[in-house]
Amino acid sequence: MKICKKCIQPDSRPGIYFDKNGVCGACLWEEEKKIIDWDARYKELQNIAKWAKENSTGNYDCAIGVSGGKDSTKQALTSRDRLGLRCLLVNSEPTGITEIGKHNIENLKNLGFDVISLRPNPIVMKKLVRRDFFKYINPVKITEYSLWASTYIVAEKFNIPLIIQGENPGLTLGASNTGVGTDSNAMKANELNTIAKDWREYLEVDGIKEEDLYFFRYNREILEKNGCKAIWLNYFLKEFTNHENAIFSREHGLQWRREDFDHESIGTYSQYFQLDTDSTQVNQLLKFIKFGFGQCMDHACYDFREGRITRKEAIELVLKLDGKCSDVYIKKFCDYIDITQEEFWKTADKFRGSMWSKDVDGEWKNEIRHILETESNV
Ligand SMILES: [Zn+2]
């Protein structure tokens, strides 16, 4: 096991790459951002917007998938106010939306947009989440599936020429095999390996038929045949970062977590990530069990790379918070998919990554933690 020589990202992130100096792809992207001709990229974006206006045969120039969070608020306002596009927002409502999540999606609508909300059948959803928990220990995989697909489905049905997505994870996470490359083309979101594999795999779930999965897939061939384009906005805009988007969106009414929220309960200190559903917290805990790092690692790495905290501070935050998750969220999740907490932990332990071993007292020990502790003492 190793961590990035620059930030502290571990090599257990799926698909991550390091250069010969041991620097991770996300840090390399941060460097690359300094030499990109952003004016040229913005002109390219303006040309795409112009093309969309000239080629829209229906009522809308672009479709934007929104959760109501920092990125979607930034996407919607940029598209309408800077690019002059007529936007249709597409919202795939998460299971168990939080109060902040409700506030934020209402706030976005009230900034003056037409919105379509899609919500897959909750009974079907529950079966699929349960299955993904036992099969992949990933309870949000299927939610992400519908989240991505909904915008493409709506774009096809409404003859919308352009789809605008936010962040190409291939650029920002430093992972080379996210499945979508590092270019601006978001039409291939169906190849993202966080959702990937064929939607047909869900047909093996008891009682699930093809028609139950309509909101979990899109027809890329038809969209491409129709000449529809899909783009990642962060490819074109230098300022499209988590932090900048959070500040920008708060200025437009987005609510963050309260300043005094309990960091340990969700395993991070950041106030503006993934506000719309609590299933995130359990998913991050499971990520920690599987890959040895959780969301505090991601947030501390972003803050370090963009110069808001030092490497030492990042290490301290991760050692203090990463992988923490209140029992409240675990219980809520277990109740949702009808399992006991004992079953939850038994299944989680089956997926525990190779960075874990038991110490003499029978407690789980994480090698990434060990590396970080060693580095913090140097
Ligand atoms: Zn790095």
mmCIF file of C-alpha atoms and ligand atoms in Angstrom:
data_model
loop_
_atom_site.group_PDB
_atom_site.id
_atom_site.type_symbol
_atom_site.label_atom_id
_atom_site.label_comp_id
_atom_site.label_asym_id
_atom_site.label_seq_id
_atom_site.Cartn_x
_atom_site.Cartn_y
_atom_site.Cartn_z
ATOM 1 C CA MET A 1 0.000 0.000 0.000
ATOM 2 C CA LYS A 2 1.094 3.573 -0.630
ATOM 3 C CA ILE A 3 -0.301 7.081 -0.543
ATOM 4 C CA CYS A 4 0.308 9.956 -2.943
ATOM 5 C CA LYS A 5 3.600 11.754 -2.318
ATOM 6 C CA LYS A 6 1.837 15.083 -2.704
ATOM 7 C CA CYS A 7 -1.680 14.730 -1.283
ATOM 8 C CA ILE A 8 -2.525 11.682 0.829
ATOM 9 C CA GLN A 9 -4.771 9.746 -1.522
ATOM 10 C CA PRO A 10 -4.176 5.993 -1.133
ATOM 11 C CA ASP A 11 -3.616 3.552 -3.987
ATOM 12 C CA SER A 12 -6.664 1.559 -2.929
ATOM 13 C CA ARG A 13 -8.972 3.911 -4.857
ATOM 14 C CA PRO A 14 -10.197 1.821 -7.786
ATOM 15 C CA GLY A 15 -8.486 2.841 -11.010
ATOM 16 C CA ILE A 16 -6.166 5.405 -9.456
ATOM 17 C CA TYR A 17 -2.874 6.079 -11.204
ATOM 18 C CA PHE A 18 0.428 7.492 -10.017
ATOM 19 C CA ASP A 19 3.279 8.952 -12.068
ATOM 20 C CA LYS A 20 6.875 7.774 -11.646
ATOM 21 C CA ASN A 21 7.350 10.196 -8.756
ATOM 22 C CA GLY A 22 4.464 8.699 -6.835
ATOM 23 C CA VAL A 23 2.100 11.620 -7.486
ATOM 24 C CA CYS A 24 -1.581 10.731 -8.016
ATOM 25 C CA GLY A 25 -3.707 11.592 -11.038
ATOM 26 C CA ALA A 26 -5.808 14.110 -9.113
ATOM 27 C CA CYS A 27 -2.681 16.088 -8.150
ATOM 28 C CA LEU A 28 -1.472 15.897 -11.754
ATOM 29 C CA TRP A 29 -4.836 17.323 -12.906
ATOM 30 C CA GLU A 30 -4.417 20.160 -10.413
ATOM 31 C CA GLU A 31 -1.069 20.971 -12.090
ATOM 32 C CA GLU A 32 -2.482 20.550 -15.578
ATOM 33 C CA LYS A 33 -5.238 23.051 -14.743
ATOM 34 C CA LYS A 34 -2.556 25.738 -14.452
ATOM 35 C CA ILE A 35 -1.442 25.378 -18.059
ATOM 36 C CA ILE A 36 -4.764 24.752 -19.805
ATOM 37 C CA ASP A 37 -5.920 27.567 -22.081
ATOM 38 C CA TRP A 38 -9.218 28.146 -20.233
ATOM 39 C CA ASP A 39 -10.244 31.047 -22.481
ATOM 40 C CA ALA A 40 -10.068 28.718 -25.472
ATOM 41 C CA ARG A 41 -12.104 26.101 -23.621
ATOM 42 C CA TYR A 42 -14.740 28.670 -22.663
ATOM 43 C CA LYS A 43 -14.992 29.734 -26.311
ATOM 44 C CA GLU A 44 -15.463 26.087 -27.213
ATOM 45 C CA LEU A 45 -18.276 25.924 -24.649
ATOM 46 C CA GLN A 46 -19.906 29.043 -26.082
ATOM 47 C CA ASN A 47 -19.793 27.462 -29.529
ATOM 48 C CA ILE A 48 -21.495 24.328 -28.218
ATOM 49 C CA ALA A 49 -24.196 26.508 -26.619
ATOM 50 C CA LYS A 50 -24.652 28.372 -29.901
ATOM 51 C CA TRP A 51 -24.940 25.050 -31.714
ATOM 52 C CA ALA A 52 -27.577 23.855 -29.197
ATOM 53 C CA LYS A 53 -29.687 26.991 -29.706
ATOM 54 C CA GLU A 54 -29.515 26.609 -33.459
ATOM 55 C CA ASN A 55 -30.362 22.925 -33.312
ATOM 56 C CA SER A 56 -33.131 22.756 -30.745
ATOM 57 C CA THR A 57 -36.379 21.773 -32.383
ATOM 58 C CA GLY A 58 -38.362 21.577 -29.143
ATOM 59 C CA ASN A 59 -38.842 23.992 -26.293
ATOM 60 C CA TYR A 60 -35.476 23.503 -24.576
ATOM 61 C CA ASP A 61 -31.844 23.883 -25.601
ATOM 62 C CA CYS A 62 -30.397 21.763 -22.828
ATOM 63 C CA ALA A 63 -31.247 19.205 -20.160
ATOM 64 C CA ILE A 64 -29.426 19.298 -16.835
ATOM 65 C CA GLY A 65 -29.508 16.553 -14.212
ATOM 66 C CA VAL A 66 -29.898 18.174 -10.805
ATOM 67 C CA SER A 67 -29.951 17.066 -7.187
ATOM 68 C CA GLY A 68 -30.255 20.633 -5.936
ATOM 69 C CA GLY A 69 -26.720 20.548 -4.526
ATOM 70 C CA LYS A 70 -23.757 22.853 -5.127
ATOM 71 C CA ASP A 71 -22.809 21.453 -8.536
ATOM 72 C CA SER A 72 -26.283 21.405 -10.008
ATOM 73 C CA THR A 73 -27.005 24.957 -8.893
ATOM 74 C CA LYS A 74 -23.781 26.065 -10.574
ATOM 75 C CA GLN A 75 -24.607 24.096 -13.748
ATOM 76 C CA ALA A 76 -28.121 25.500 -14.039
ATOM 77 C CA LEU A 77 -27.185 29.133 -13.465
ATOM 78 C CA THR A 78 -24.143 28.963 -15.740
ATOM 79 C CA SER A 79 -26.182 27.421 -18.536
ATOM 80 C CA ARG A 80 -28.998 29.924 -18.304
ATOM 81 C CA ASP A 81 -27.288 33.156 -17.304
ATOM 82 C CA ARG A 82 -23.902 32.894 -18.962
ATOM 83 C CA LEU A 83 -24.601 30.681 -21.936
ATOM 84 C CA GLY A 84 -28.135 31.932 -22.581
ATOM 85 C CA LEU A 85 -29.641 28.459 -22.866
ATOM 86 C CA ARG A 86 -33.244 27.482 -22.256
ATOM 87 C CA CYS A 87 -32.858 24.782 -19.638
ATOM 88 C CA LEU A 88 -34.996 21.881 -18.532
ATOM 89 C CA LEU A 89 -33.817 20.574 -15.172
ATOM 90 C CA VAL A 90 -34.237 16.873 -14.461
ATOM 91 C CA ASN A 91 -34.366 15.761 -10.861
ATOM 92 C CA SER A 92 -34.198 12.144 -9.819
ATOM 93 C CA GLU A 93 -35.511 12.238 -6.283
ATOM 94 C CA PRO A 94 -33.397 10.249 -3.812
ATOM 95 C CA THR A 95 -34.866 7.800 -1.316
ATOM 96 C CA GLY A 96 -35.101 9.442 2.094
ATOM 97 C CA ILE A 97 -34.403 13.006 1.036
ATOM 98 C CA THR A 98 -33.131 15.169 3.931
ATOM 99 C CA GLU A 99 -34.591 18.492 5.067
ATOM 100 C CA ILE A 100 -31.591 20.362 3.642
ATOM 101 C CA GLY A 101 -31.995 18.400 0.418
ATOM 102 C CA LYS A 102 -35.659 19.468 0.179
ATOM 103 C CA HIS A 103 -34.760 23.082 0.852
ATOM 104 C CA ASN A 104 -32.031 23.069 -1.780
ATOM 105 C CA ILE A 105 -34.031 21.530 -4.608
ATOM 106 C CA GLU A 106 -36.892 23.977 -3.876
ATOM 107 C CA ASN A 107 -34.386 26.808 -3.852
ATOM 108 C CA LEU A 108 -33.090 25.796 -7.254
ATOM 109 C CA LYS A 109 -36.605 25.551 -8.725
ATOM 110 C CA ASN A 110 -37.408 28.969 -7.296
ATOM 111 C CA LEU A 111 -34.428 30.500 -9.056
ATOM 112 C CA GLY A 112 -36.710 30.186 -12.068
ATOM 113 C CA PHE A 113 -36.505 26.851 -13.847
ATOM 114 C CA ASP A 114 -38.808 24.266 -15.365
ATOM 115 C CA VAL A 115 -38.136 20.981 -13.584
ATOM 116 C CA ILE A 116 -39.123 17.400 -14.239
ATOM 117 C CA SER A 117 -38.875 15.022 -11.297
ATOM 118 C CA LEU A 118 -38.517 11.315 -11.871
ATOM 119 C CA ARG A 119 -38.858 8.813 -9.108
ATOM 120 C CA PRO A 120 -38.476 5.110 -9.831
ATOM 121 C CA ASN A 121 -40.925 2.820 -8.054
ATOM 122 C CA PRO A 122 -39.772 2.769 -4.383
ATOM 123 C CA ILE A 123 -40.605 -0.933 -3.966
ATOM 124 C CA VAL A 124 -38.449 -1.802 -6.970
ATOM 125 C CA MET A 125 -35.734 0.549 -5.735
ATOM 126 C CA LYS A 126 -35.649 -1.077 -2.323
ATOM 127 C CA LYS A 127 -35.210 -4.542 -3.836
ATOM 128 C CA LEU A 128 -32.349 -3.316 -6.008
ATOM 129 C CA VAL A 129 -30.600 -1.493 -3.151
ATOM 130 C CA ARG A 130 -30.849 -4.604 -0.990
ATOM 131 C CA ARG A 131 -29.418 -6.732 -3.745
ATOM 132 C CA ASP A 132 -26.529 -4.316 -4.376
ATOM 133 C CA PHE A 133 -25.730 -4.286 -0.685
ATOM 134 C CA PHE A 134 -25.304 -8.044 -0.564
ATOM 135 C CA LYS A 135 -23.668 -8.371 -3.972
ATOM 136 C CA TYR A 136 -21.360 -5.320 -4.078
ATOM 137 C CA ILE A 137 -21.782 -3.782 -0.647
ATOM 138 C CA ASN A 138 -22.682 -0.643 -2.564
ATOM 139 C CA PRO A 139 -26.152 0.625 -1.625
ATOM 140 C CA VAL A 140 -26.073 3.728 -3.839
ATOM 141 C CA LYS A 141 -25.053 2.078 -7.102
ATOM 142 C CA ILE A 142 -28.602 1.747 -8.380
ATOM 143 C CA THR A 143 -29.571 5.246 -7.218
ATOM 144 C CA GLU A 144 -26.699 6.615 -9.264
ATOM 145 C CA TYR A 145 -27.892 4.567 -12.190
ATOM 146 C CA SER A 146 -31.274 6.313 -12.251
ATOM 147 C CA LEU A 147 -29.682 9.651 -11.417
ATOM 148 C CA TRP A 148 -27.565 9.502 -14.551
ATOM 149 C CA ALA A 149 -30.146 7.892 -16.806
ATOM 150 C CA SER A 150 -33.010 10.289 -16.049
ATOM 151 C CA THR A 151 -31.426 13.292 -17.791
ATOM 152 C CA TYR A 152 -30.676 11.297 -20.935
ATOM 153 C CA ILE A 153 -34.176 9.759 -20.996
ATOM 154 C CA VAL A 154 -35.791 13.193 -20.743
ATOM 155 C CA ALA A 155 -33.449 14.708 -23.351
ATOM 156 C CA GLU A 156 -34.438 11.999 -25.798
ATOM 157 C CA LYS A 157 -38.185 12.323 -25.167
ATOM 158 C CA PHE A 158 -38.166 16.136 -25.386
ATOM 159 C CA ASN A 159 -35.809 16.329 -28.377
ATOM 160 C CA ILE A 160 -33.247 18.337 -26.438
ATOM 161 C CA PRO A 161 -29.950 18.647 -28.336
ATOM 162 C CA LEU A 162 -27.596 19.194 -25.391
ATOM 163 C CA ILE A 163 -27.092 17.502 -22.018
ATOM 164 C CA ILE A 164 -24.969 19.324 -19.459
ATOM 165 C CA GLN A 165 -23.354 17.293 -16.685
ATOM 166 C CA GLY A 166 -21.102 18.618 -13.953
ATOM 167 C CA GLU A 167 -17.957 16.819 -12.973
ATOM 168 C CA ASN A 168 -16.103 14.259 -15.022
ATOM 169 C CA PRO A 169 -14.770 12.056 -12.217
ATOM 170 C CA GLY A 170 -12.015 10.891 -14.575
ATOM 171 C CA LEU A 171 -10.479 14.362 -14.186
ATOM 172 C CA THR A 172 -10.958 15.168 -10.534
ATOM 173 C CA LEU A 173 -10.427 11.856 -8.751
ATOM 174 C CA GLY A 174 -7.246 10.956 -10.572
ATOM 175 C CA ALA A 175 -8.593 7.571 -11.548
ATOM 176 C CA SER A 176 -7.750 6.423 -15.051
ATOM 177 C CA ASN A 177 -10.361 3.761 -15.471
ATOM 178 C CA THR A 178 -13.528 5.492 -14.351
ATOM 179 C CA GLY A 179 -14.709 4.346 -17.763
ATOM 180 C CA VAL A 180 -15.346 7.820 -19.165
ATOM 181 C CA GLY A 181 -11.875 9.128 -19.991
ATOM 182 C CA THR A 182 -10.756 12.714 -19.391
ATOM 183 C CA ASP A 183 -12.402 14.520 -22.300
ATOM 184 C CA SER A 184 -15.581 16.609 -22.477
ATOM 185 C CA ASN A 185 -17.903 13.914 -23.804
ATOM 186 C CA ALA A 186 -20.521 12.956 -21.211
ATOM 187 C CA MET A 187 -22.546 10.788 -23.574
ATOM 188 C CA LYS A 188 -20.629 7.801 -22.248
ATOM 189 C CA ALA A 189 -21.799 8.225 -18.642
ATOM 190 C CA ASN A 190 -23.285 4.751 -18.994
ATOM 191 C CA GLU A 191 -19.715 3.419 -18.949
ATOM 192 C CA LEU A 192 -18.895 4.888 -15.533
ATOM 193 C CA ASN A 193 -17.665 2.032 -13.430
ATOM 194 C CA THR A 194 -19.553 3.253 -10.389
ATOM 195 C CA ILE A 195 -22.734 2.277 -12.190
ATOM 196 C CA ALA A 196 -21.486 0.249 -15.124
ATOM 197 C CA LYS A 197 -22.178 -3.328 -16.001
ATOM 198 C CA ASP A 198 -25.355 -4.026 -17.837
ATOM 199 C CA TRP A 199 -28.706 -2.900 -16.375
ATOM 200 C CA ARG A 200 -29.932 -6.360 -17.357
ATOM 201 C CA GLU A 201 -28.066 -7.826 -14.388
ATOM 202 C CA TYR A 202 -30.947 -6.541 -12.264
ATOM 203 C CA LEU A 203 -33.338 -8.892 -14.058
ATOM 204 C CA GLU A 204 -31.977 -11.662 -11.837
ATOM 205 C CA VAL A 205 -33.587 -9.956 -8.813
ATOM 206 C CA ASP A 206 -36.708 -11.778 -7.730
ATOM 207 C CA GLY A 207 -39.836 -10.206 -9.198
ATOM 208 C CA ILE A 208 -38.004 -7.599 -11.304
ATOM 209 C CA LYS A 209 -39.033 -7.354 -14.936
ATOM 210 C CA GLU A 210 -37.570 -5.384 -17.805
ATOM 211 C CA GLU A 211 -40.319 -2.750 -17.607
ATOM 212 C CA ASP A 212 -39.454 -2.098 -13.937
ATOM 213 C CA LEU A 213 -36.030 -0.873 -15.028
ATOM 214 C CA TYR A 214 -37.093 1.800 -17.509
ATOM 215 C CA PHE A 215 -35.729 4.658 -15.384
ATOM 216 C CA PHE A 216 -32.389 2.906 -14.946
ATOM 217 C CA ARG A 217 -31.052 3.063 -18.482
ATOM 218 C CA TYR A 218 -30.871 5.324 -21.479
ATOM 219 C CA ASN A 219 -30.594 4.673 -25.149
ATOM 220 C CA ARG A 220 -27.244 6.120 -26.106
ATOM 221 C CA GLU A 221 -27.444 4.879 -29.708
ATOM 222 C CA ILE A 222 -30.690 6.774 -30.381
ATOM 223 C CA LEU A 223 -29.376 9.923 -28.728
ATOM 224 C CA GLU A 224 -26.200 9.763 -30.806
ATOM 225 C CA LYS A 225 -28.186 9.057 -33.964
ATOM 226 C CA ASN A 226 -30.334 12.111 -33.213
ATOM 227 C CA GLY A 227 -27.152 14.182 -32.985
ATOM 228 C CA CYS A 228 -27.551 14.890 -29.274
ATOM 229 C CA LYS A 229 -24.413 16.041 -27.434
ATOM 230 C CA ALA A 230 -23.542 15.631 -23.771
ATOM 231 C CA ILE A 231 -20.753 17.515 -22.011
ATOM 232 C CA TRP A 232 -18.957 17.702 -18.662
ATOM 233 C CA LEU A 233 -18.905 21.311 -17.511
ATOM 234 C CA ASN A 234 -15.729 20.984 -15.434
ATOM 235 C CA TYR A 235 -13.791 20.306 -18.614
ATOM 236 C CA PHE A 236 -14.593 23.865 -19.764
ATOM 237 C CA LEU A 237 -14.619 25.942 -16.587
ATOM 238 C CA LYS A 238 -11.553 26.466 -14.436
ATOM 239 C CA GLU A 239 -13.660 27.558 -11.481
ATOM 240 C CA PHE A 240 -15.827 24.418 -11.532
ATOM 241 C CA THR A 241 -14.542 22.899 -8.280
ATOM 242 C CA ASN A 242 -16.410 21.588 -5.245
ATOM 243 C CA HIS A 243 -15.393 24.544 -3.130
ATOM 244 C CA GLU A 244 -16.027 27.294 -5.687
ATOM 245 C CA ASN A 245 -19.389 25.751 -6.582
ATOM 246 C CA ALA A 246 -20.381 25.553 -2.923
ATOM 247 C CA ILE A 247 -19.563 29.237 -2.354
ATOM 248 C CA PHE A 248 -21.257 30.301 -5.585
ATOM 249 C CA SER A 249 -24.380 28.259 -4.839
ATOM 250 C CA ARG A 250 -24.637 29.489 -1.264
ATOM 251 C CA GLU A 251 -24.701 33.014 -2.617
ATOM 252 C CA HIS A 252 -27.760 31.858 -4.578
ATOM 253 C CA GLY A 253 -29.637 30.384 -1.629
ATOM 254 C CA LEU A 254 -28.125 26.912 -1.237
ATOM 255 C CA GLN A 255 -28.031 25.725 2.355
ATOM 256 C CA TRP A 256 -24.909 24.035 3.771
ATOM 257 C CA ARG A 257 -24.762 21.876 6.881
ATOM 258 C CA ARG A 258 -24.883 23.943 10.077
ATOM 259 C CA GLU A 259 -21.498 25.186 11.164
ATOM 260 C CA ASP A 260 -21.725 23.304 14.477
ATOM 261 C CA PHE A 261 -22.716 19.921 13.036
ATOM 262 C CA ASP A 262 -21.263 16.758 14.581
ATOM 263 C CA HIS A 263 -18.276 15.803 12.408
ATOM 264 C CA GLU A 264 -17.961 12.341 13.898
ATOM 265 C CA SER A 265 -21.556 11.442 13.029
ATOM 266 C CA ILE A 266 -20.849 11.541 9.299
ATOM 267 C CA GLY A 267 -17.098 11.027 9.223
ATOM 268 C CA THR A 268 -16.139 14.367 7.707
ATOM 269 C CA TYR A 269 -15.784 18.039 8.557
ATOM 270 C CA SER A 270 -17.003 19.512 5.286
ATOM 271 C CA GLN A 271 -20.281 21.393 5.294
ATOM 272 C CA TYR A 272 -21.282 21.151 1.675
ATOM 273 C CA PHE A 273 -20.934 17.623 0.300
ATOM 274 C CA GLN A 274 -23.835 15.300 -0.471
ATOM 275 C CA LEU A 275 -26.541 17.034 1.476
ATOM 276 C CA ASP A 276 -29.611 15.448 -0.045
ATOM 277 C CA THR A 277 -29.684 11.928 1.385
ATOM 278 C CA ASP A 278 -28.391 10.123 4.475
ATOM 279 C CA SER A 279 -27.685 6.938 2.546
ATOM 280 C CA THR A 280 -24.415 8.654 1.601
ATOM 281 C CA GLN A 281 -23.134 8.261 5.151
ATOM 282 C CA VAL A 282 -23.587 4.499 5.171
ATOM 283 C CA ASN A 283 -22.159 4.214 1.692
ATOM 284 C CA GLN A 284 -19.042 6.100 2.779
ATOM 285 C CA LEU A 285 -18.657 3.822 5.787
ATOM 286 C CA LEU A 286 -18.857 0.809 3.476
ATOM 287 C CA LYS A 287 -16.325 2.412 1.138
ATOM 288 C CA PHE A 288 -14.028 2.743 4.154
ATOM 289 C CA ILE A 289 -14.402 -0.951 4.924
ATOM 290 C CA LYS A 290 -13.847 -1.981 1.330
ATOM 291 C CA PHE A 291 -11.064 0.400 0.281
ATOM 292 C CA GLY A 292 -9.693 1.667 3.595
ATOM 293 C CA PHE A 293 -10.739 5.304 3.145
ATOM 294 C CA GLY A 294 -13.983 7.253 3.418
ATOM 295 C CA GLN A 295 -15.270 10.711 2.588
ATOM 296 C CA CYS A 296 -13.002 12.669 4.932
ATOM 297 C CA MET A 297 -10.058 11.457 2.828
ATOM 298 C CA ASP A 298 -11.719 12.828 -0.322
ATOM 299 C CA HIS A 299 -12.610 16.159 1.255
ATOM 300 C CA ALA A 300 -9.221 16.663 2.936
ATOM 301 C CA CYS A 301 -7.462 15.871 -0.362
ATOM 302 C CA TYR A 302 -9.582 18.444 -2.242
ATOM 303 C CA ASP A 303 -8.869 21.063 0.422
ATOM 304 C CA PHE A 304 -5.147 20.264 0.432
ATOM 305 C CA ARG A 305 -4.788 20.339 -3.364
ATOM 306 C CA GLU A 306 -6.569 23.672 -3.573
ATOM 307 C CA GLY A 307 -4.415 25.133 -0.811
ATOM 308 C CA ARG A 308 -6.948 25.562 1.999
ATOM 309 C CA ILE A 309 -5.241 23.171 4.441
ATOM 310 C CA THR A 310 -1.731 21.783 4.873
ATOM 311 C CA ARG A 311 -0.807 18.138 4.336
ATOM 312 C CA LYS A 312 -0.347 17.730 8.067
ATOM 313 C CA GLU A 313 -3.834 19.105 8.720
ATOM 314 C CA ALA A 314 -5.254 16.769 6.085
ATOM 315 C CA ILE A 315 -3.638 13.774 7.792
ATOM 316 C CA GLU A 316 -4.952 14.846 11.193
ATOM 317 C CA LEU A 317 -8.496 15.263 9.887
ATOM 318 C CA VAL A 318 -8.446 11.857 8.225
ATOM 319 C CA LEU A 319 -7.041 10.148 11.325
ATOM 320 C CA LYS A 320 -9.731 11.779 13.430
ATOM 321 C CA LEU A 321 -12.799 11.385 11.250
ATOM 322 C CA ASP A 322 -12.442 9.048 8.298
ATOM 323 C CA GLY A 323 -14.759 6.052 8.397
ATOM 324 C CA LYS A 324 -16.874 7.347 11.274
ATOM 325 C CA CYS A 325 -20.618 6.949 10.907
ATOM 326 C CA SER A 326 -23.316 7.321 13.535
ATOM 327 C CA ASP A 327 -25.314 4.197 14.429
ATOM 328 C CA VAL A 328 -28.411 6.236 13.663
ATOM 329 C CA TYR A 329 -27.624 6.067 9.930
ATOM 330 C CA ILE A 330 -26.680 2.393 10.051
ATOM 331 C CA LYS A 331 -29.907 1.505 11.828
ATOM 332 C CA LYS A 332 -31.953 3.589 9.416
ATOM 333 C CA PHE A 333 -30.346 1.784 6.489
ATOM 334 C CA CYS A 334 -30.829 -1.674 8.037
ATOM 335 C CA ASP A 335 -34.506 -0.881 8.670
ATOM 336 C CA TYR A 336 -34.861 0.279 5.086
ATOM 337 C CA ILE A 337 -33.615 -2.971 3.538
ATOM 338 C CA ASP A 338 -35.020 -5.157 6.347
ATOM 339 C CA ILE A 339 -31.836 -6.594 7.776
ATOM 340 C CA THR A 340 -30.434 -6.720 11.295
ATOM 341 C CA GLN A 341 -27.321 -4.765 12.256
ATOM 342 C CA GLU A 342 -25.654 -8.098 12.866
ATOM 343 C CA GLU A 343 -26.285 -9.067 9.235
ATOM 344 C CA PHE A 344 -25.030 -5.651 8.175
ATOM 345 C CA TRP A 345 -21.665 -6.097 9.900
ATOM 346 C CA LYS A 346 -21.323 -9.740 8.894
ATOM 347 C CA THR A 347 -21.765 -8.770 5.245
ATOM 348 C CA ALA A 348 -19.507 -5.722 5.582
ATOM 349 C CA ASP A 349 -16.702 -7.858 7.045
ATOM 350 C CA LYS A 350 -16.903 -10.244 4.090
ATOM 351 C CA PHE A 351 -15.955 -7.327 1.811
ATOM 352 C CA ARG A 352 -13.231 -5.914 4.039
ATOM 353 C CA GLY A 353 -10.246 -4.896 1.895
ATOM 354 C CA SER A 354 -6.726 -6.314 2.173
ATOM 355 C CA MET A 355 -5.515 -3.187 4.027
ATOM 356 C CA TRP A 356 -7.304 -4.458 7.147
ATOM 357 C CA SER A 357 -5.920 -6.926 9.662
ATOM 358 C CA LYS A 358 -6.736 -7.804 13.245
ATOM 359 C CA ASP A 359 -4.393 -6.716 16.023
ATOM 360 C CA VAL A 360 -3.589 -8.749 19.142
ATOM 361 C CA ASP A 361 -6.779 -7.540 20.816
ATOM 362 C CA GLY A 362 -8.886 -8.684 17.886
ATOM 363 C CA GLU A 363 -9.569 -5.095 16.736
ATOM 364 C CA TRP A 364 -9.510 -4.230 13.029
ATOM 365 C CA LYS A 365 -6.442 -2.239 12.014
ATOM 366 C CA ASN A 366 -6.100 -0.306 8.782
ATOM 367 C CA GLU A 367 -2.750 -0.055 6.979
ATOM 368 C CA ILE A 368 -3.591 3.353 5.471
ATOM 369 C CA ARG A 369 -4.051 4.663 8.978
ATOM 370 C CA HIS A 370 -0.686 3.214 9.908
ATOM 371 C CA ILE A 371 1.009 4.977 6.954
ATOM 372 C CA LEU A 372 -0.650 8.282 7.867
ATOM 373 C CA GLU A 373 0.343 7.990 11.520
ATOM 374 C CA THR A 374 3.940 7.334 10.478
ATOM 375 C CA GLU A 375 3.943 10.334 8.097
ATOM 376 C CA SER A 376 2.434 12.655 10.681
ATOM 377 C CA ASN A 377 5.296 11.841 13.050
ATOM 378 C CA VAL A 378 8.013 12.555 10.498
HETATM 379 ZN ZN ZN B 1 -2.266 13.281 -4.918
#
